[in-house]
Short mmCIF file of C-alpha atoms in Angstrom, two decimals:
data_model
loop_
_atom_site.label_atom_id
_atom_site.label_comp_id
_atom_site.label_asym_id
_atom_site.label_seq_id
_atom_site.Cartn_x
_atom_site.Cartn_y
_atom_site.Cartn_z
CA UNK A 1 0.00 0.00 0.00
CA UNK A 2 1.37 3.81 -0.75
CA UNK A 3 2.70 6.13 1.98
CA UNK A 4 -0.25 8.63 2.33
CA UNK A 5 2.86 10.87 2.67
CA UNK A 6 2.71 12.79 -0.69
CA UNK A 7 6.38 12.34 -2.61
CA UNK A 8 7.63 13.43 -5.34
CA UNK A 9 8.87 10.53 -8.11
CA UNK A 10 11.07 12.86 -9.90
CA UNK A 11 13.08 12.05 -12.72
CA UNK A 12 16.73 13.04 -12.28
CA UNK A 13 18.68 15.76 -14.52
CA UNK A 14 17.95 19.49 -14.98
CA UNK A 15 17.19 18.22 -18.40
CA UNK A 16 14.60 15.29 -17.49
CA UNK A 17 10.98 15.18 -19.04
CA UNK A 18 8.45 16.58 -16.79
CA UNK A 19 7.26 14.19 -14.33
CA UNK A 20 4.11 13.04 -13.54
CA UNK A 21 1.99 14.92 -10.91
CA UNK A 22 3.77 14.67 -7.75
CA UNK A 23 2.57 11.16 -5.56
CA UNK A 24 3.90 8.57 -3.88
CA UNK A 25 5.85 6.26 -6.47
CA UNK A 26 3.87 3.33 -7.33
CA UNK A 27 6.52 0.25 -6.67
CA UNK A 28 6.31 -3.40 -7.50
CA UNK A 29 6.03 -5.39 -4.11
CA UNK A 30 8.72 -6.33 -2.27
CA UNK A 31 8.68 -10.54 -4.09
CA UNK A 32 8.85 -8.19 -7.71
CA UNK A 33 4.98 -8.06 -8.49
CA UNK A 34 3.12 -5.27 -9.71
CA UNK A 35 -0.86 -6.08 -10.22
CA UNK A 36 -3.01 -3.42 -12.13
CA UNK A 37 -6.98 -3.94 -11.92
CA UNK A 38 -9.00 -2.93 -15.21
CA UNK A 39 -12.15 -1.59 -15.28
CA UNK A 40 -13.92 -0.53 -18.03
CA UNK A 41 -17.18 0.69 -20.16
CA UNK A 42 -18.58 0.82 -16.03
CA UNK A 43 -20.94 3.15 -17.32
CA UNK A 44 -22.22 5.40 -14.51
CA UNK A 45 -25.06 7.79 -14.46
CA UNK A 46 -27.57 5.85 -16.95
CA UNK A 47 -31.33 7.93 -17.20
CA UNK A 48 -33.92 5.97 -14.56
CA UNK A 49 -36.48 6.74 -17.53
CA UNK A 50 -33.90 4.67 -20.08
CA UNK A 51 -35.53 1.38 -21.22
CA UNK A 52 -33.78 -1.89 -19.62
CA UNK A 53 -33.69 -3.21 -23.52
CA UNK A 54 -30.60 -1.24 -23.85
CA UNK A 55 -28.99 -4.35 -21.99
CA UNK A 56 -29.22 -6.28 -25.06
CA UNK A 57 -26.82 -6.81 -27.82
CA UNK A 58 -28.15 -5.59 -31.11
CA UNK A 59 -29.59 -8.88 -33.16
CA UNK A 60 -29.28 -11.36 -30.43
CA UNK A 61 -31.90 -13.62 -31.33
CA UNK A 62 -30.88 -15.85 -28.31
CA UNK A 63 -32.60 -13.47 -25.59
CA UNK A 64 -35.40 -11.90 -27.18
CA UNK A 65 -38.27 -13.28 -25.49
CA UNK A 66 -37.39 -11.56 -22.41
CA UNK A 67 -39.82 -9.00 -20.73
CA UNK A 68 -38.16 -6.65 -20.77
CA UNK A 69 -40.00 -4.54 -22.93
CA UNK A 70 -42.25 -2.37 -20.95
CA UNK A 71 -39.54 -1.99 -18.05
CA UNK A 72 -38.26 1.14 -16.85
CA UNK A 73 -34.69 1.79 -16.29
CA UNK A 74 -32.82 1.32 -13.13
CA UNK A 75 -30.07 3.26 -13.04
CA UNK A 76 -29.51 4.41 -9.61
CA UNK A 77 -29.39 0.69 -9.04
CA UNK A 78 -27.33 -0.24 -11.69
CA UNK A 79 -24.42 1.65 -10.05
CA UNK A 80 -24.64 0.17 -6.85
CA UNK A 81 -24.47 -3.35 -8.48
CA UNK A 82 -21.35 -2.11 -10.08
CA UNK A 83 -19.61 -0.26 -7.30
CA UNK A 84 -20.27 -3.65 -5.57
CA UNK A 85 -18.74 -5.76 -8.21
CA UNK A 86 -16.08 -3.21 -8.23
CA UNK A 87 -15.57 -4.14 -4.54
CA UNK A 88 -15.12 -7.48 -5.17
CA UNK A 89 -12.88 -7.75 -7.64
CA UNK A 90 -10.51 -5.86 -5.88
CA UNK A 91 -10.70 -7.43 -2.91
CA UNK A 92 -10.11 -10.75 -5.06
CA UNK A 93 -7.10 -9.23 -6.55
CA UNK A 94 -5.38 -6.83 -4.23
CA UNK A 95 -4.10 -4.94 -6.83
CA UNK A 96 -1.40 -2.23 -6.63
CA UNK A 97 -3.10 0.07 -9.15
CA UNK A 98 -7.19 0.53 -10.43
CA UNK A 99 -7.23 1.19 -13.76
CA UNK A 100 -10.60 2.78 -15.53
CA UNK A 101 -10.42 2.74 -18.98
CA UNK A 102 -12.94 4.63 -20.11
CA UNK A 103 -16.35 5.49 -20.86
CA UNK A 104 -16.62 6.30 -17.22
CA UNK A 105 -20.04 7.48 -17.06
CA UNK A 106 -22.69 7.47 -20.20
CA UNK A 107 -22.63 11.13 -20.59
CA UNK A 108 -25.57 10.64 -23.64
CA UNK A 109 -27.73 9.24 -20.70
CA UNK A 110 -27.54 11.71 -17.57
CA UNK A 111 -28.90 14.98 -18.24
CA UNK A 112 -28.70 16.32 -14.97
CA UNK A 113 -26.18 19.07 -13.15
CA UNK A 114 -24.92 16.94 -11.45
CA UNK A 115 -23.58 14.80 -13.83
CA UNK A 116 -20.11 15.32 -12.00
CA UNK A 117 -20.68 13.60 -8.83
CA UNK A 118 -20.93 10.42 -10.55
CA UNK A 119 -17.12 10.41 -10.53
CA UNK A 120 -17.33 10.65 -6.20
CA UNK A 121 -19.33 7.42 -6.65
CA UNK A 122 -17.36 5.47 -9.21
CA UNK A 123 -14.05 5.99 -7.48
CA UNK A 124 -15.87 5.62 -3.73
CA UNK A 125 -15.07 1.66 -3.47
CA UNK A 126 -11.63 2.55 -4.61
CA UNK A 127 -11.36 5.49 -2.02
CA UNK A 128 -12.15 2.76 0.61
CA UNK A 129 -9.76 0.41 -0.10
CA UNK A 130 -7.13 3.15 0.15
CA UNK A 131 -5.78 1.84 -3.35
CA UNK A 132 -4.19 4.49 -6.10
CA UNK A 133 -5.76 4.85 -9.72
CA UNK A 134 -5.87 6.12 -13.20
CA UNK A 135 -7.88 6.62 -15.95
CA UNK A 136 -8.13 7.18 -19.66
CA UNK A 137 -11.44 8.61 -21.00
CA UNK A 138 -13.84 7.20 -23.43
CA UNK A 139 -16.42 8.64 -26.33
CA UNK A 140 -19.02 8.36 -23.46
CA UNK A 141 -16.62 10.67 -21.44
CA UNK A 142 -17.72 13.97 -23.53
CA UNK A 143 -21.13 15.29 -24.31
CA UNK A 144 -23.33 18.24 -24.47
CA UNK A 145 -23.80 17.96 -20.55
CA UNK A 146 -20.35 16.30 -20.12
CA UNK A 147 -17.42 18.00 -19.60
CA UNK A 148 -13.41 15.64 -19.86
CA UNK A 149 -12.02 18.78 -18.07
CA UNK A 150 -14.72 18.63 -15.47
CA UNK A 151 -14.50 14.97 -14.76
CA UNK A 152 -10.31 15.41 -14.81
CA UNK A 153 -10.70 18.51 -12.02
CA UNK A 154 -12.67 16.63 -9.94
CA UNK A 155 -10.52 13.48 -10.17
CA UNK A 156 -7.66 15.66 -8.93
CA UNK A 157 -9.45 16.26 -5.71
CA UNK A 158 -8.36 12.65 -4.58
CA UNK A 159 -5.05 12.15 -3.74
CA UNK A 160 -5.36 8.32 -5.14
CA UNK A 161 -5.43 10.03 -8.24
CA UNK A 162 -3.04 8.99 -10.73
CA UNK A 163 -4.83 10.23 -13.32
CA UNK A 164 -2.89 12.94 -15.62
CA UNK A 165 -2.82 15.35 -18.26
CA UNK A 166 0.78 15.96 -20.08
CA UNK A 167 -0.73 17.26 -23.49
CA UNK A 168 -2.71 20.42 -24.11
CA UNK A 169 -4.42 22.04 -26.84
CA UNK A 170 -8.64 21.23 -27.73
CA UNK A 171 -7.73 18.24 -30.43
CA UNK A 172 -5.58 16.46 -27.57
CA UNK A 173 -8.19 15.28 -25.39
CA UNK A 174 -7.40 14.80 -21.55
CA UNK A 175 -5.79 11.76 -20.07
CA UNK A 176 -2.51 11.68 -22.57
CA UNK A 177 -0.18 10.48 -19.71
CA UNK A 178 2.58 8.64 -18.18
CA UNK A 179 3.37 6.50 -15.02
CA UNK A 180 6.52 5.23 -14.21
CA UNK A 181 6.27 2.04 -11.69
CA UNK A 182 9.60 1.07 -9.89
CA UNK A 183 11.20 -1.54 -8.09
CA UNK A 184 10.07 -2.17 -4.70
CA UNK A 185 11.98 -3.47 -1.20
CA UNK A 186 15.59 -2.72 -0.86
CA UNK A 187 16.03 -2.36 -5.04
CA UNK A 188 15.91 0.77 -4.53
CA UNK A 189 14.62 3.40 -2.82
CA UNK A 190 11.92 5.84 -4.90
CA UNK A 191 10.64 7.85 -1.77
CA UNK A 192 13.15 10.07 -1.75
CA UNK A 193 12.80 13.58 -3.17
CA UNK A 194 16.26 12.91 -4.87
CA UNK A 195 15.10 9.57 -6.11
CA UNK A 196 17.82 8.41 -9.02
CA UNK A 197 15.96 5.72 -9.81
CA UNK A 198 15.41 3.88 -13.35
CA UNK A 199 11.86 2.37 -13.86
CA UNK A 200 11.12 -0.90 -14.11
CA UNK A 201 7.83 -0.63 -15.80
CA UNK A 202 6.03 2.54 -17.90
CA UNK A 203 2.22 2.53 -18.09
CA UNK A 204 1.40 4.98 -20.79
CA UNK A 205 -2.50 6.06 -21.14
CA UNK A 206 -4.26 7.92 -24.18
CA UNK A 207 -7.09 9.53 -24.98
CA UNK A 208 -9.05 8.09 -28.05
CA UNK A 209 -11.81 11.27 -27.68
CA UNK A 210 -15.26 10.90 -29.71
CA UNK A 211 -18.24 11.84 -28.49
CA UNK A 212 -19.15 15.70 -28.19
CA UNK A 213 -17.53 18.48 -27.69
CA UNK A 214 -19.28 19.95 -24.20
CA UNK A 215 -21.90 22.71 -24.75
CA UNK A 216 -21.93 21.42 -28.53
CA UNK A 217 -23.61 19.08 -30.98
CA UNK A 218 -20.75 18.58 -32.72
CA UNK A 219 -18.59 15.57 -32.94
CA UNK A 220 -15.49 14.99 -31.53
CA UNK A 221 -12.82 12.56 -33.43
CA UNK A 222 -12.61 8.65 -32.17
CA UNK A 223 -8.65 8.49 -32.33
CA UNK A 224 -5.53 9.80 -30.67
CA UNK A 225 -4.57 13.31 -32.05
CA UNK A 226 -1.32 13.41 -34.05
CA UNK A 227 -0.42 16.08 -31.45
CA UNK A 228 0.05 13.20 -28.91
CA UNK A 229 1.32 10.98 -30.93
CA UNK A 230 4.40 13.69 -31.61
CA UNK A 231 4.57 14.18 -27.60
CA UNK A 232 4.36 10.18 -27.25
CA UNK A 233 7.68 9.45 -29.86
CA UNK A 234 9.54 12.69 -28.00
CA UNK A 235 8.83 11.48 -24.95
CA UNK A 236 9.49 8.51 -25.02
CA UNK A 237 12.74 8.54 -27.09
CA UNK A 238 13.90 11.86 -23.94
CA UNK A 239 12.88 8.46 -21.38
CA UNK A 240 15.14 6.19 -23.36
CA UNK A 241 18.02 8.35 -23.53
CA UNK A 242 17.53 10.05 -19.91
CA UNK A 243 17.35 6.02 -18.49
CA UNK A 244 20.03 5.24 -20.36
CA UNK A 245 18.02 1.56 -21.60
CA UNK A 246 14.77 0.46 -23.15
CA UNK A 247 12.08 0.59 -20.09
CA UNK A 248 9.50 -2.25 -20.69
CA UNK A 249 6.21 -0.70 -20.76
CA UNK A 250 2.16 -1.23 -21.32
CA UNK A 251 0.03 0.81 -22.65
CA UNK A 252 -4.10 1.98 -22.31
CA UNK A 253 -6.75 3.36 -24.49
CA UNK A 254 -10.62 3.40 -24.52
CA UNK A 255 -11.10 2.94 -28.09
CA UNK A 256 -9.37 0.04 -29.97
CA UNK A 257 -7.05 0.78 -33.01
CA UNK A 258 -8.30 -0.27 -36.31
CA UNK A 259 -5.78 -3.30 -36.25
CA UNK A 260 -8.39 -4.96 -33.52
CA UNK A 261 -11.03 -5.32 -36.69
CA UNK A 262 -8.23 -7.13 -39.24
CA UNK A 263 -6.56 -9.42 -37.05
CA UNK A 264 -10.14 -10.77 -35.80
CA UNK A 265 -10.83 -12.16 -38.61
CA UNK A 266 -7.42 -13.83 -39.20
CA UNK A 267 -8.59 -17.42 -37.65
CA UNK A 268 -10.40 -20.52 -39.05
CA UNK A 269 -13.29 -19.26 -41.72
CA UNK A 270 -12.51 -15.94 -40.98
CA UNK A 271 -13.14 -15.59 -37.43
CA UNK A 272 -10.88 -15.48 -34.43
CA UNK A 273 -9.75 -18.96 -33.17
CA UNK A 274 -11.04 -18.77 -29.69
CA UNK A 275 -9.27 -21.51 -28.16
CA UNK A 276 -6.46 -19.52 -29.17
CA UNK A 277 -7.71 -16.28 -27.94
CA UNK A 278 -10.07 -17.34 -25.27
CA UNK A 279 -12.80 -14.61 -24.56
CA UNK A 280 -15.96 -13.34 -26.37
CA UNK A 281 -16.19 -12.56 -29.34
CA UNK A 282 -19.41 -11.05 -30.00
CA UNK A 283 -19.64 -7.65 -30.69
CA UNK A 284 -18.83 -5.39 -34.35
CA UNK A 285 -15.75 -3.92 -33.89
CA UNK A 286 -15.76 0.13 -34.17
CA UNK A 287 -12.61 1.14 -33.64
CA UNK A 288 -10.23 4.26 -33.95
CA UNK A 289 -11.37 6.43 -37.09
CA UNK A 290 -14.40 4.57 -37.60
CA UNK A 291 -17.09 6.76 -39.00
CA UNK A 292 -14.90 9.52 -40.43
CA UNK A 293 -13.26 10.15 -43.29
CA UNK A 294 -9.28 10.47 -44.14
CA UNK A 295 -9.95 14.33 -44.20
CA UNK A 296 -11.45 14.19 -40.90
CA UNK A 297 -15.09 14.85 -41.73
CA UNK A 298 -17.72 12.93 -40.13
CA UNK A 299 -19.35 9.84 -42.71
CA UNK A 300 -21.04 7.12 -42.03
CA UNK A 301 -20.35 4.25 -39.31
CA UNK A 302 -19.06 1.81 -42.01
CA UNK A 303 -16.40 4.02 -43.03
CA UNK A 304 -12.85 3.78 -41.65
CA UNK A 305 -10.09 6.94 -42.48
CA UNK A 306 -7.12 5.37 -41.63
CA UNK A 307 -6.99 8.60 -38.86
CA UNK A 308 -5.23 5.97 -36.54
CA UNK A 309 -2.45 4.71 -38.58
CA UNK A 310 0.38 7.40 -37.41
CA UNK A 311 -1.02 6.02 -33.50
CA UNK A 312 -0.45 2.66 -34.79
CA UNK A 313 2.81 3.11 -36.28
CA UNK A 314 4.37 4.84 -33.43
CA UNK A 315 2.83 1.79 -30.74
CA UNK A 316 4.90 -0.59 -33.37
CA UNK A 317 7.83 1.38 -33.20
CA UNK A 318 8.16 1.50 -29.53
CA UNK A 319 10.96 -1.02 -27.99
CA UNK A 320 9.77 -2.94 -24.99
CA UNK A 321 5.95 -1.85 -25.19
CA UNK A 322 4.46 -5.44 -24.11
CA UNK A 323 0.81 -5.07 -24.57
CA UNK A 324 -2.19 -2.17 -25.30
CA UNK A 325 -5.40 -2.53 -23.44
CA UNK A 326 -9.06 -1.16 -24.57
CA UNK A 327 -12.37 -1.39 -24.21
CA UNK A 328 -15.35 -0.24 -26.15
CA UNK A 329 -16.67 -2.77 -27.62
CA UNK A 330 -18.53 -4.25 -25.12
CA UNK A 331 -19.17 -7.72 -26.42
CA UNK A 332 -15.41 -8.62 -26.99
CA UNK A 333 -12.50 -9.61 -24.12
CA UNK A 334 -10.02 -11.66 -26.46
CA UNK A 335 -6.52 -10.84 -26.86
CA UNK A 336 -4.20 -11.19 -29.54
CA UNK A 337 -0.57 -11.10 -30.92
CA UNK A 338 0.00 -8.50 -33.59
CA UNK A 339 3.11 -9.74 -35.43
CA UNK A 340 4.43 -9.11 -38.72
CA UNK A 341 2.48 -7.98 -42.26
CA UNK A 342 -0.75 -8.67 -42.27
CA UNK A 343 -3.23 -8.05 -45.45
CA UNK A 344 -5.58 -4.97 -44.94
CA UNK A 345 -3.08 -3.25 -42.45
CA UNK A 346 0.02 -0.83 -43.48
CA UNK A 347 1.38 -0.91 -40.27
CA UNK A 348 3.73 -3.97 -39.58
CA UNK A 349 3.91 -5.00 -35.89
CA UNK A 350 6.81 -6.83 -34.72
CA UNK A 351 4.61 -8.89 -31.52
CA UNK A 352 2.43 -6.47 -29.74
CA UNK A 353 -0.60 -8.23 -27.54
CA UNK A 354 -3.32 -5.92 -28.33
CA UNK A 355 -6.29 -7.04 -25.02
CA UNK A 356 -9.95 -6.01 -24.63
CA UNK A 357 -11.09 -5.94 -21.25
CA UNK A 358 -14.50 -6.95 -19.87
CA UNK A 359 -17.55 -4.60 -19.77
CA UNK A 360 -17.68 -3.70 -16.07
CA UNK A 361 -20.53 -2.01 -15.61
CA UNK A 362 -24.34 -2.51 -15.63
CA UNK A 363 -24.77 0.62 -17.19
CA UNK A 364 -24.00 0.28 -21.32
CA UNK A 365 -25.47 -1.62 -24.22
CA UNK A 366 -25.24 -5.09 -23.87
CA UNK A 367 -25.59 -7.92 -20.95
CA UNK A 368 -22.33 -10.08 -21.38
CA UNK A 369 -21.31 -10.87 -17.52
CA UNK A 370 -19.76 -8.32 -15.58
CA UNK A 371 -16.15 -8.37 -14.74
CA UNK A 372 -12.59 -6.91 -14.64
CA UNK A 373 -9.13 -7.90 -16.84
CA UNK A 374 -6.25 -8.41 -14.48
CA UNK A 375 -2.54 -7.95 -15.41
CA UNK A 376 -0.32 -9.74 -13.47
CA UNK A 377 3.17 -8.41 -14.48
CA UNK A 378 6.23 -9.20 -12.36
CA UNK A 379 9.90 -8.20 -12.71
CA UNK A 380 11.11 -11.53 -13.60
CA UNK A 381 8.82 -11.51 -16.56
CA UNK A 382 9.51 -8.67 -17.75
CA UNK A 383 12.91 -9.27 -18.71
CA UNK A 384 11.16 -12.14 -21.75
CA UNK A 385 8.68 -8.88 -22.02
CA UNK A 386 5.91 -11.19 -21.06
CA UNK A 387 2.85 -10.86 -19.13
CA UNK A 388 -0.05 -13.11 -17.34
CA UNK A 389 -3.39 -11.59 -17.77
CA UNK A 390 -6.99 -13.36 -17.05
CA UNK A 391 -10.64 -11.74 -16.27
CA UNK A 392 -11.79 -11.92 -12.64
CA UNK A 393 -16.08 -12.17 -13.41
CA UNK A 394 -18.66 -10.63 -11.47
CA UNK A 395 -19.17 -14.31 -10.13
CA UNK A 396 -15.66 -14.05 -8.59
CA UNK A 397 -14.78 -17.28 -11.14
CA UNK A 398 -10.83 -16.50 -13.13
CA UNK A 399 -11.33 -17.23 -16.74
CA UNK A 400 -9.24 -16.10 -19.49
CA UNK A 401 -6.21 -16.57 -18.28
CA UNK A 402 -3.35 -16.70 -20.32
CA UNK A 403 0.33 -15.96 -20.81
CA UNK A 404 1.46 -13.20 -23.36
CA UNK A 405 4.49 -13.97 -24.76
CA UNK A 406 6.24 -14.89 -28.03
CA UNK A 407 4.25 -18.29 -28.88
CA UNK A 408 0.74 -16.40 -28.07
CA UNK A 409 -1.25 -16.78 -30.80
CA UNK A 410 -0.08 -20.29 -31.10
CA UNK A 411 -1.07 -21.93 -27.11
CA UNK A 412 -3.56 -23.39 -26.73
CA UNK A 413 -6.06 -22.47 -23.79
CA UNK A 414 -9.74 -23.66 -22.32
CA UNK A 415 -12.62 -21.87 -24.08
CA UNK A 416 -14.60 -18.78 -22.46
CA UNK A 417 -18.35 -19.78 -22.08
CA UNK A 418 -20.47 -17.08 -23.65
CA UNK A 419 -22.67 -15.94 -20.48
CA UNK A 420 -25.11 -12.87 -19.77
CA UNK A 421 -26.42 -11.25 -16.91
CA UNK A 422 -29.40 -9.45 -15.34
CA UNK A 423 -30.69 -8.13 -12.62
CA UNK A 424 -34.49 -8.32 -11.35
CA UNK A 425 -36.92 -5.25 -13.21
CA UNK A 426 -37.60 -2.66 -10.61
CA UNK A 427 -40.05 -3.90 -8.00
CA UNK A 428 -39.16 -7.75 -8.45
CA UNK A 429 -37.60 -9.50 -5.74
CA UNK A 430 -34.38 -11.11 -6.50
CA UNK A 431 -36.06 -14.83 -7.87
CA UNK A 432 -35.10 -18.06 -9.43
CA UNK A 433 -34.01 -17.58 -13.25
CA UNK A 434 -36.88 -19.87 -14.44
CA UNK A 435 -39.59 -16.88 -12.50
CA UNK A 436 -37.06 -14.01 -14.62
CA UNK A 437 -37.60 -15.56 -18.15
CA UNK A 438 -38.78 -18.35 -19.52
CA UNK A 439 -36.06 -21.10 -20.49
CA UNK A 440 -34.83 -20.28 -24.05
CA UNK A 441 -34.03 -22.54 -26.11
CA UNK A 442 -29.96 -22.62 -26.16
CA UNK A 443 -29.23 -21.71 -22.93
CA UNK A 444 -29.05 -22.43 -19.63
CA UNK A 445 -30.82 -20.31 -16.85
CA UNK A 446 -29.20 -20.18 -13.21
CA UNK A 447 -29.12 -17.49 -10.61
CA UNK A 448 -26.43 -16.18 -8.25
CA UNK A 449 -27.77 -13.51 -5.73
CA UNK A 450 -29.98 -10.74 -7.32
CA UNK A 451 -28.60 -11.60 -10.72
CA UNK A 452 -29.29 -13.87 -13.76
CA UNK A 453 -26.83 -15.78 -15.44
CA UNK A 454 -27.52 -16.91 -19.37
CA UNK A 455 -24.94 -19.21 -20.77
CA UNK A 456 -24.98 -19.59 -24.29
CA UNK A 457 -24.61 -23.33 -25.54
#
């Protein structure tokens, strides 16, 4: 756990990049592990007069005799059910750092003023556990009634706020930042105010925009701005030099790169070879640029500008970045190796692990289970640049897990069953899943607590 003594991890040299804001350093444990919880699409602050049909996925013929029709929305309620789930996951997983990536609260939903204090309650189970964070933000992150720089201010009233902001200017977004995590017991010491020491890890976070621009209808662009992508290669290349080595590192975004939408379709018939890249692997794919043209005007959904590309090329380019991790689409939590040419994509990766996460909250389209990715990344792996990762569900069941390293892509692992939750309409008591909906046919109905669990067959 952090000193609640506020530090300063400064980087050494009159000429060193800028630091992040001044906290205590985050540090691997003293055995050389460094755990990061992921939580994202969590979804707070959905309208109590929204329909609860926004739960399902778009064309899923599997759930559609549910009554869910006529129902009000519960949104209040939904947020509990996720700060809960929140709760438990870290508890499960005693991480060292929270990560929300994005799409923090459904800022097309909430219409109130205060739209705001849903950030008090996402980070509230957090808060409790005394346990630091950050966060990127997502397309819902920015509407009309939404304001990035509002949510960022009152982020920054926590002091388990990691959360940062190293890039200015209106096209850069917000959270365009940088953590460095180093080595913890008597490795060496990175409390002091004249800390010399070399990182053993970098997180890197970006901000993928869409959405609208506050106080505006207009749109804002789904990708990260060329102006951080400049800042990312500078600083990064200043790091290098100023460390005097390559500094393994991860990286975070809300919206996935354009890549995610090719390599899916690089298994078996054209689909992703899921006992390859366990997860689901329902949902369309709408990644970076998606919807705009190569000029940057808005078109339809179909269309795809390349606007990414110069974000993609510089991920490729970076030595030692391990693995990027998104959300978005809400129906997908595979993971995949990105390595060498690959038809439909001008960007050549050498190996990165590009990694959904799981759709956290209740709030959101869709009604895959709830849950959180976990990266397990310790010291000793880092020097194969390799990382454990597996989802911790809502259920408190580990599935998922695997290894990403060099032969990903080519291990085998156990299959991710396809399951969906719900809770009880408003007024219902928390009952069996055959009183919920009636039995459908492939699936299988079961209950745990106030929720409903659908498993595909």
């Amino acid at each position: 756990m952090l000193s609640e003594t506020l530090l300063v991890a400064a980087l050494a040299g009159a000429s060193a990049v800028a630091a992040p804001t001044p906290k205590p350093p985050l540090q691997f444990t003293a055995d050389g592990k460094f755990h990061i919880s992921v939580f994202n699409d969590i979804h707070f602050g959905e309208s109590e007069s929204s329909p609860i049909s926004h739960l399902l996925p778009v064309g899923d013929v599997s759930i559609t005799n549910l009554p869910h029709a006529d129902a009000e929305g519960q949104g209040p309620l939904w947020d509990i059910k996720t700060a809960k789930l929140m709760g438990t996951i870290m508890d499960a997983e005693n991480p060292q750092l929270v990560v929300l990536n994005g799409d923090l609260i459904s800022g097309d939903q909430y219409k109130g003023a205060d739209i705001i204090d849903h950030v008090d309650k996402i980070v509230k189970p957090i808060v409790a556990r005394r346990l630091p964070w950050a966060s990127t933000y997502g397309n819902h992150d920015s509407n009309y009634n939404l304001s990035r720089d509002q949510m960022f201010k009152r982020e920054k009233t926590y002091n388990g706020s990691y959360t940062g902001r190293m890039v200015e200017g209106n096209k850069a977004g917000v959270t365009n930042y940088y953590l460095p995590v180093y080595a913890g017991g008597d490795a060496c010491d990175a409390t002091r105010s004249d800390n010399h020491c070399v990182p053993e890890l970098l997180l890197w976070f970006f901000d993928s925009r869409g959405g609208k621009y506050y106080r505006t209808h207009s749109r804002q662009p789904n990708w990260v701005d060329t102006s951080v992508v400049d800042w990312y290669k500078d600083t990064n290349a200043k790091l290098t030099e100023q460390f005097g080595k390559v500094v393994p590192s991860i990286a975070f975004v809300h919206i996935p790169i354009h890549a995610a939408a090719i390599l899916e379709k690089q298994g078996p018939g054209g689909h992703l070879d899921l006992a390859k890249h366990p997860g689901i692997n329902d949902d369309v794919i709408n990644g970076q640029g998606a919807g705009w043209t190569k000029d940057g005007r808005g078109a339809a959904k179909k269309t795809y500008g390349e606007n990414d590309v110069a974000f993609m090329q510089a991920l490729v380019d970076t030595k030692g970045l391990v693995g990027l991790f998104y959300g978005h689409d809400h129906g997908n939590t595979w993971c995949y190796r990105w390595n060498g040419k690959v038809e439909g994509l001008s960007v050549e990766s050498p190996g990165l692990h590009l990694c959904y996460g799981q759709h956290t909250g209740y709030g959101g389209y869709g009604n895959w289970i709830r849950g959180g990715r976990q990266i397990a990344v310790t010291r000793q792996d880092l020097k194969s640049m390799t990382l454990k990762t597996h989802t911790r569900l809502e259920t408190g069941e580990v599935v998922g897990a695997v290894t990403l390293n060099s032969t990903f892509n080519d291990d085998v692992y156990e299959k991710v069953p396809d399951r969906k939750t719900m809770l009880p309409l408003a007024g219902q008591k928390a009952r069996s899943a055959a009183a919920v909906a009636k039995p459908i046919a492939g699936t299988v109905l079961t209950a745990v607590g106030s929720v409903v669990i659908f498993i595909l067959l």
